[in-house]
Coordinates of C-alpha atoms in Angstrom, one line a residue:
M91 CA 41.9 121.9 -24.2
T92 CA 44.7 122.4 -26.3
A93 CA 44.3 123.3 -29.2
R94 CA 45.9 121.2 -33.0
L95 CA 47.5 123.1 -36.6
V96 CA 48.0 120.3 -38.1
G97 CA 45.5 119.1 -39.6
R98 CA 43.1 122.3 -40.4
R99 CA 42.1 122.7 -43.5
P100 CA 40.4 126.6 -43.6
H101 CA 38.0 127.0 -46.9
V102 CA 38.1 130.9 -46.8
E103 CA 35.3 132.0 -49.5
P104 CA 36.3 134.8 -52.2
E105 CA 33.5 137.4 -50.7
A106 CA 35.0 136.7 -47.2
L107 CA 39.1 137.0 -48.3
I108 CA 37.0 140.7 -49.5
A109 CA 36.4 141.2 -46.4
A110 CA 39.1 140.8 -44.4
L111 CA 41.2 143.0 -46.8
V112 CA 41.6 145.7 -43.2
P113 CA 44.5 145.6 -40.9
P114 CA 45.7 143.5 -39.1
P115 CA 44.9 143.1 -35.1
H116 CA 48.5 143.1 -34.1
F117 CA 48.2 147.1 -35.3
S118 CA 44.9 148.1 -33.4
G119 CA 46.4 150.7 -31.3
A120 CA 48.0 152.1 -34.6
S121 CA 47.0 155.9 -36.0
F122 CA 49.5 158.7 -37.3
S123 CA 48.8 160.5 -33.7
S124 CA 50.6 157.0 -32.2
Y125 CA 53.7 157.0 -34.7
V126 CA 56.6 158.6 -32.9
P127 CA 59.6 159.6 -35.3
D128 CA 62.7 159.1 -33.5
P129 CA 64.1 162.1 -33.4
D130 CA 67.8 160.5 -34.6
F131 CA 66.2 160.1 -38.0
T132 CA 64.4 162.9 -39.6
S133 CA 63.4 160.8 -42.9
Q134 CA 60.7 159.5 -40.2
H135 CA 59.4 162.2 -39.1
E136 CA 59.4 163.4 -42.5
A137 CA 57.2 160.4 -44.1
L138 CA 54.4 160.6 -41.1
E139 CA 53.8 164.0 -42.6
E140 CA 54.2 162.5 -46.2
A141 CA 51.4 159.9 -45.2
R142 CA 49.2 161.6 -43.4
A143 CA 48.7 164.6 -46.7
F144 CA 48.7 160.9 -48.8
A145 CA 45.4 160.0 -46.8
R146 CA 43.7 163.3 -46.8
G147 CA 44.5 163.8 -50.7
V148 CA 42.4 160.4 -51.1
G149 CA 39.3 161.2 -53.1
R150 CA 40.1 164.7 -53.3
R151 CA 40.1 166.0 -56.9
G152 CA 41.6 169.1 -58.2
L153 CA 42.3 170.8 -54.9
G154 CA 45.3 172.4 -56.1
P155 CA 49.4 171.3 -55.6
L156 CA 49.0 172.0 -52.0
R157 CA 45.8 169.7 -51.7
R158 CA 45.3 167.6 -55.1
S159 CA 43.8 164.7 -55.0
S160 CA 46.0 161.2 -54.2
G161 CA 43.6 159.0 -56.7
G162 CA 45.5 156.8 -59.4
R163 CA 48.9 158.0 -57.4
G164 CA 51.3 156.0 -55.0
L165 CA 53.2 155.8 -52.1
Y166 CA 56.1 153.8 -51.4
L167 CA 57.4 153.5 -48.0
D168 CA 60.8 152.2 -48.6
G169 CA 62.7 151.3 -45.1
G170 CA 64.6 148.5 -42.8
F171 CA 62.6 146.3 -41.0
G172 CA 61.2 147.9 -37.7
V173 CA 61.0 151.3 -38.6
G174 CA 57.7 151.9 -38.5
K175 CA 56.6 151.6 -42.1
T176 CA 53.6 149.4 -41.5
H177 CA 52.3 151.7 -38.9
L178 CA 52.2 154.1 -41.1
L179 CA 50.8 152.1 -43.9
V180 CA 47.3 151.1 -41.3
S181 CA 47.6 154.5 -39.8
M182 CA 46.8 155.3 -43.4
A183 CA 44.0 152.9 -43.8
R184 CA 42.3 153.9 -41.0
E185 CA 42.3 157.3 -41.9
V186 CA 40.4 156.6 -44.6
G187 CA 38.0 153.8 -43.5
K188 CA 35.6 151.4 -45.0
R189 CA 36.6 152.9 -47.9
A190 CA 40.8 151.1 -48.2
A191 CA 41.8 148.0 -48.3
F192 CA 44.6 146.1 -46.4
G193 CA 46.7 143.6 -46.6
T194 CA 50.0 141.9 -47.7
F195 CA 51.3 141.5 -50.9
V196 CA 51.0 137.6 -51.2
E197 CA 47.4 138.3 -49.9
Y198 CA 46.8 140.0 -53.0
T199 CA 48.4 137.7 -55.4
S200 CA 46.3 134.8 -53.7
L201 CA 42.6 136.8 -53.9
V202 CA 43.8 136.7 -57.4
G203 CA 44.2 133.2 -57.6
A204 CA 40.7 132.1 -55.2
M205 CA 38.4 135.3 -57.6
G206 CA 40.8 135.5 -60.6
F207 CA 42.4 138.8 -62.3
Q208 CA 39.9 140.5 -63.9
A209 CA 36.7 139.8 -60.3
T210 CA 39.7 141.0 -58.1
R211 CA 40.4 144.4 -60.0
Q212 CA 36.9 145.0 -60.0
A213 CA 36.8 144.3 -56.1
L214 CA 39.3 146.5 -56.1
Q215 CA 38.5 149.4 -57.9
Q216 CA 35.4 149.5 -55.4
F217 CA 38.2 150.5 -53.5
A218 CA 39.6 155.0 -52.9
L219 CA 42.8 153.7 -50.9
V220 CA 44.8 150.2 -51.5
C221 CA 47.5 149.3 -49.2
I222 CA 50.0 146.6 -49.7
D223 CA 52.0 145.8 -47.0
E224 CA 55.4 143.6 -47.9
F225 CA 55.5 144.4 -51.5
E226 CA 58.4 141.5 -51.7
L227 CA 58.4 139.8 -55.3
D228 CA 59.2 136.2 -54.9
D229 CA 57.6 134.5 -58.6
P230 CA 58.4 136.1 -61.5
G231 CA 54.8 135.5 -62.3
D232 CA 53.6 137.4 -59.6
T233 CA 55.8 140.3 -60.7
V234 CA 53.5 140.5 -63.7
L235 CA 50.3 139.9 -62.3
M236 CA 51.1 142.7 -59.2
A237 CA 52.3 145.4 -61.9
R238 CA 49.1 144.8 -63.9
L239 CA 47.0 145.1 -61.4
M240 CA 48.2 148.4 -59.9
R241 CA 48.6 149.3 -63.3
E242 CA 44.9 148.9 -63.9
L243 CA 43.8 149.9 -60.4
A244 CA 45.7 153.5 -60.5
D245 CA 44.3 154.0 -64.4
A246 CA 40.7 153.5 -62.6
G247 CA 41.6 156.4 -60.2
V248 CA 42.7 154.3 -57.6
A249 CA 45.6 155.7 -54.6
L250 CA 48.3 152.8 -53.8
A251 CA 50.4 153.0 -50.9
A252 CA 53.3 149.8 -50.4
T253 CA 55.8 149.5 -47.6
S254 CA 58.9 146.9 -48.6
N255 CA 62.3 146.4 -47.5
T256 CA 63.5 146.8 -51.4
A257 CA 63.1 149.9 -53.2
P258 CA 60.9 149.6 -56.7
G259 CA 63.7 149.3 -59.0
S260 CA 65.9 146.5 -57.4
L261 CA 62.4 144.3 -56.2
G262 CA 63.9 141.5 -58.3
Q263 CA 67.7 141.6 -57.9
G264 CA 69.7 138.4 -56.6
R265 CA 65.8 136.3 -56.8
F266 CA 65.3 135.7 -60.5
A267 CA 66.4 137.5 -64.0
A268 CA 65.1 140.3 -63.4
D269 CA 66.7 142.1 -66.4
D270 CA 63.5 139.4 -68.1
F271 CA 60.6 141.7 -65.8
K272 CA 63.0 145.1 -66.0
R273 CA 59.9 146.4 -68.1
E274 CA 57.2 145.5 -65.7
I275 CA 59.4 146.4 -62.3
Q276 CA 60.3 150.1 -64.1
A277 CA 56.0 150.4 -65.0
V278 CA 55.2 149.2 -60.9
S279 CA 58.0 151.7 -60.1
G280 CA 56.9 155.4 -61.6
V281 CA 53.3 155.3 -60.2
F282 CA 55.3 155.7 -57.2
E283 CA 56.6 158.4 -55.1
I284 CA 59.8 156.7 -53.4
L285 CA 59.9 157.8 -49.3
T286 CA 63.0 156.6 -47.5
I287 CA 62.7 156.0 -43.7
D288 CA 65.9 155.6 -41.8
G289 CA 66.3 153.8 -39.0
P290 CA 67.3 151.0 -36.4
D291 CA 64.5 148.0 -36.1
Y292 CA 62.5 149.7 -33.1
R293 CA 61.8 145.7 -31.5
H294 CA 65.1 145.5 -30.4
R295 CA 66.9 148.0 -31.6
G296 CA 70.0 146.6 -33.0
D297 CA 70.5 143.1 -31.4
L298 CA 68.8 140.1 -32.2
V299 CA 69.1 138.1 -28.7
F300 CA 67.3 135.1 -27.9
P301 CA 66.3 133.4 -24.6
R302 CA 67.3 130.0 -24.4
P303 CA 64.3 127.2 -25.4
A304 CA 61.9 126.1 -23.3
T305 CA 62.0 123.0 -21.5
V306 CA 59.0 120.3 -23.4
D307 CA 57.4 120.8 -19.9
Q308 CA 57.7 124.7 -19.8
V309 CA 56.3 124.6 -23.7
L310 CA 53.3 122.1 -22.5
E311 CA 53.0 124.3 -19.8
A312 CA 52.4 127.6 -21.5
C313 CA 50.1 126.1 -24.3
A314 CA 47.4 124.5 -22.1
G315 CA 44.6 125.9 -21.4
D316 CA 41.9 128.1 -24.1
G317 CA 43.2 129.7 -27.0
G318 CA 47.0 127.7 -27.2
A319 CA 47.9 125.3 -29.0
C320 CA 51.0 122.6 -28.9
E321 CA 52.6 121.2 -31.9
E322 CA 55.6 118.8 -32.9
W323 CA 58.3 120.9 -35.0
S324 CA 58.9 118.5 -37.9
A325 CA 54.3 117.6 -37.7
L326 CA 54.5 121.1 -38.0
M327 CA 56.8 122.0 -41.3
E328 CA 55.1 118.9 -43.1
D329 CA 51.8 120.2 -42.8
L330 CA 52.6 123.7 -43.7
R331 CA 53.0 122.0 -46.8
H332 CA 49.5 121.6 -47.3
V333 CA 48.0 125.0 -46.3
H334 CA 48.1 127.8 -48.9
P335 CA 50.1 130.6 -47.7
S336 CA 46.4 132.8 -48.5
R337 CA 45.1 130.4 -46.1
F338 CA 47.6 131.0 -43.0
G339 CA 45.3 134.0 -41.4
A340 CA 42.6 131.4 -41.4
Y341 CA 44.7 128.9 -40.1
V342 CA 45.5 129.9 -36.5
E343 CA 42.9 131.9 -36.2
G344 CA 42.0 131.6 -31.7
I345 CA 45.7 130.8 -31.6
D346 CA 46.3 132.9 -28.7
V347 CA 49.9 130.6 -27.4
L348 CA 51.8 128.9 -29.7
G349 CA 53.6 125.9 -28.2
L350 CA 57.2 124.5 -30.6
R351 CA 58.1 120.7 -29.6
G352 CA 62.3 120.0 -30.8
V353 CA 62.6 123.6 -33.0
R354 CA 65.5 122.2 -35.7
P355 CA 66.7 124.5 -38.3
L356 CA 65.5 124.6 -41.7
P357 CA 66.3 122.7 -44.2
D358 CA 65.5 124.3 -47.8
Q359 CA 64.3 127.4 -48.9
A360 CA 61.2 126.6 -49.5
Q361 CA 59.7 125.6 -46.3
A362 CA 61.8 128.4 -45.3
L363 CA 59.8 131.6 -46.9
R364 CA 56.2 128.8 -45.5
V365 CA 57.6 129.0 -42.5
V366 CA 57.6 133.6 -43.2
A367 CA 54.4 134.1 -44.4
L368 CA 53.7 132.4 -41.4
V369 CA 55.3 134.6 -38.2
D370 CA 53.4 137.0 -40.6
R371 CA 50.8 135.2 -39.7
L372 CA 52.1 135.3 -35.9
Y373 CA 53.0 138.4 -35.2
D374 CA 49.6 139.7 -36.9
R375 CA 47.7 138.7 -34.1
D376 CA 49.6 138.8 -31.5
V377 CA 50.9 134.9 -30.8
R378 CA 52.9 134.0 -27.8
I379 CA 55.3 131.4 -28.4
V380 CA 57.4 128.4 -26.4
A381 CA 59.7 126.8 -28.2
S382 CA 62.1 123.6 -26.8
G383 CA 64.9 122.6 -28.7
H384 CA 67.2 124.7 -30.7
S385 CA 66.5 128.4 -30.8
L386 CA 64.4 129.7 -32.8
A387 CA 67.4 132.1 -34.0
E388 CA 69.2 129.6 -36.0
I389 CA 65.9 128.1 -37.8
F390 CA 67.2 130.3 -41.2
S391 CA 71.1 128.8 -42.1
Q392 CA 74.2 131.2 -42.9
D393 CA 73.8 130.7 -46.6
M394 CA 69.9 131.7 -46.1
L395 CA 70.7 135.1 -44.6
R396 CA 73.3 135.7 -46.6
G397 CA 71.0 135.6 -50.3
G398 CA 68.3 136.9 -51.6
Y399 CA 65.7 136.7 -49.4
R400 CA 67.9 138.0 -46.5
K401 CA 65.0 140.5 -45.5
K402 CA 62.4 138.1 -44.5
Y403 CA 64.0 135.8 -43.4
L404 CA 65.4 138.6 -40.1
R405 CA 62.7 140.8 -40.5
A406 CA 60.7 137.5 -39.3
L407 CA 63.8 136.7 -36.4
S408 CA 62.4 139.9 -35.2
R409 CA 58.8 139.3 -35.3
L410 CA 59.7 135.5 -33.6
R411 CA 61.8 137.2 -30.9
A412 CA 58.9 139.4 -30.0
M413 CA 56.6 136.7 -29.5
V414 CA 58.9 135.1 -27.6
T415 CA 60.1 137.5 -25.1
G416 CA 56.1 139.4 -25.4
E417 CA 58.4 142.3 -26.2
E418 CA 56.4 145.2 -28.2
R419 CA 53.3 144.9 -28.6
G420 CA 52.0 147.7 -31.3

């Protein structure tokens, strides 16, 4: 029987949110040994070696400059989407094992919302390494929140590792009044050693060509049976307004194939950002997407793609294409 997403209202206990801070299923095969640097971009090889050394330094103390402890320090992987930043971040978490927490920026801010700041800090202080994927600040309140959280974790000796498409000193530019939060942003930047990784998006190596949209019959056929869910695009967009992004992982739990009927361009930024968060959780779980109506390549307007959230939308398109075509599984 085909499942439904619309109407799901998952409730996740705070303890389960902490337990869920592990690398996503999509990267189940990711490790340092499986990361293959592009020979045309030496920064990828350098990032691999630095990430491996940083992970090995987690928990070490007083071992000298060549094998120094990573505790209280940060490693920041900056670069475009699809250059392997998350692969390296997952590899660091796997190297450290159960002493590592792994989550996206929105998952950590949602954790604070669910548990409160002090309880979140105390819970995360139990880890030797906290990995923060997709470190993209969209809200000034989140800027202050995460800056304080990371400062206090670093002061407690926790190692931090993060990925982003924007260097720390540039966070907030083009999105909100960055000058108002310059001090907090600089404090965050000072925690990290910054590594810039160059290269094209390995998901498509230079193009974002989507296949022709499916027919309605093809959508219904693809999502029939166990693990399939089928939704009208407009109904799903409306339903997402009533589900907090921290619950999107639970919202799509158990779905292997998602059928979308009547895809249309998104009318506003708020809805577009909800879709970005949903796409990330679907991609984490290797969900296949079959869609009719407009091409998924057209859901973000040209104004959106030129604006402050450009990199978020391009990453979402890259991941959507991977899920539609079935290419790049790992």
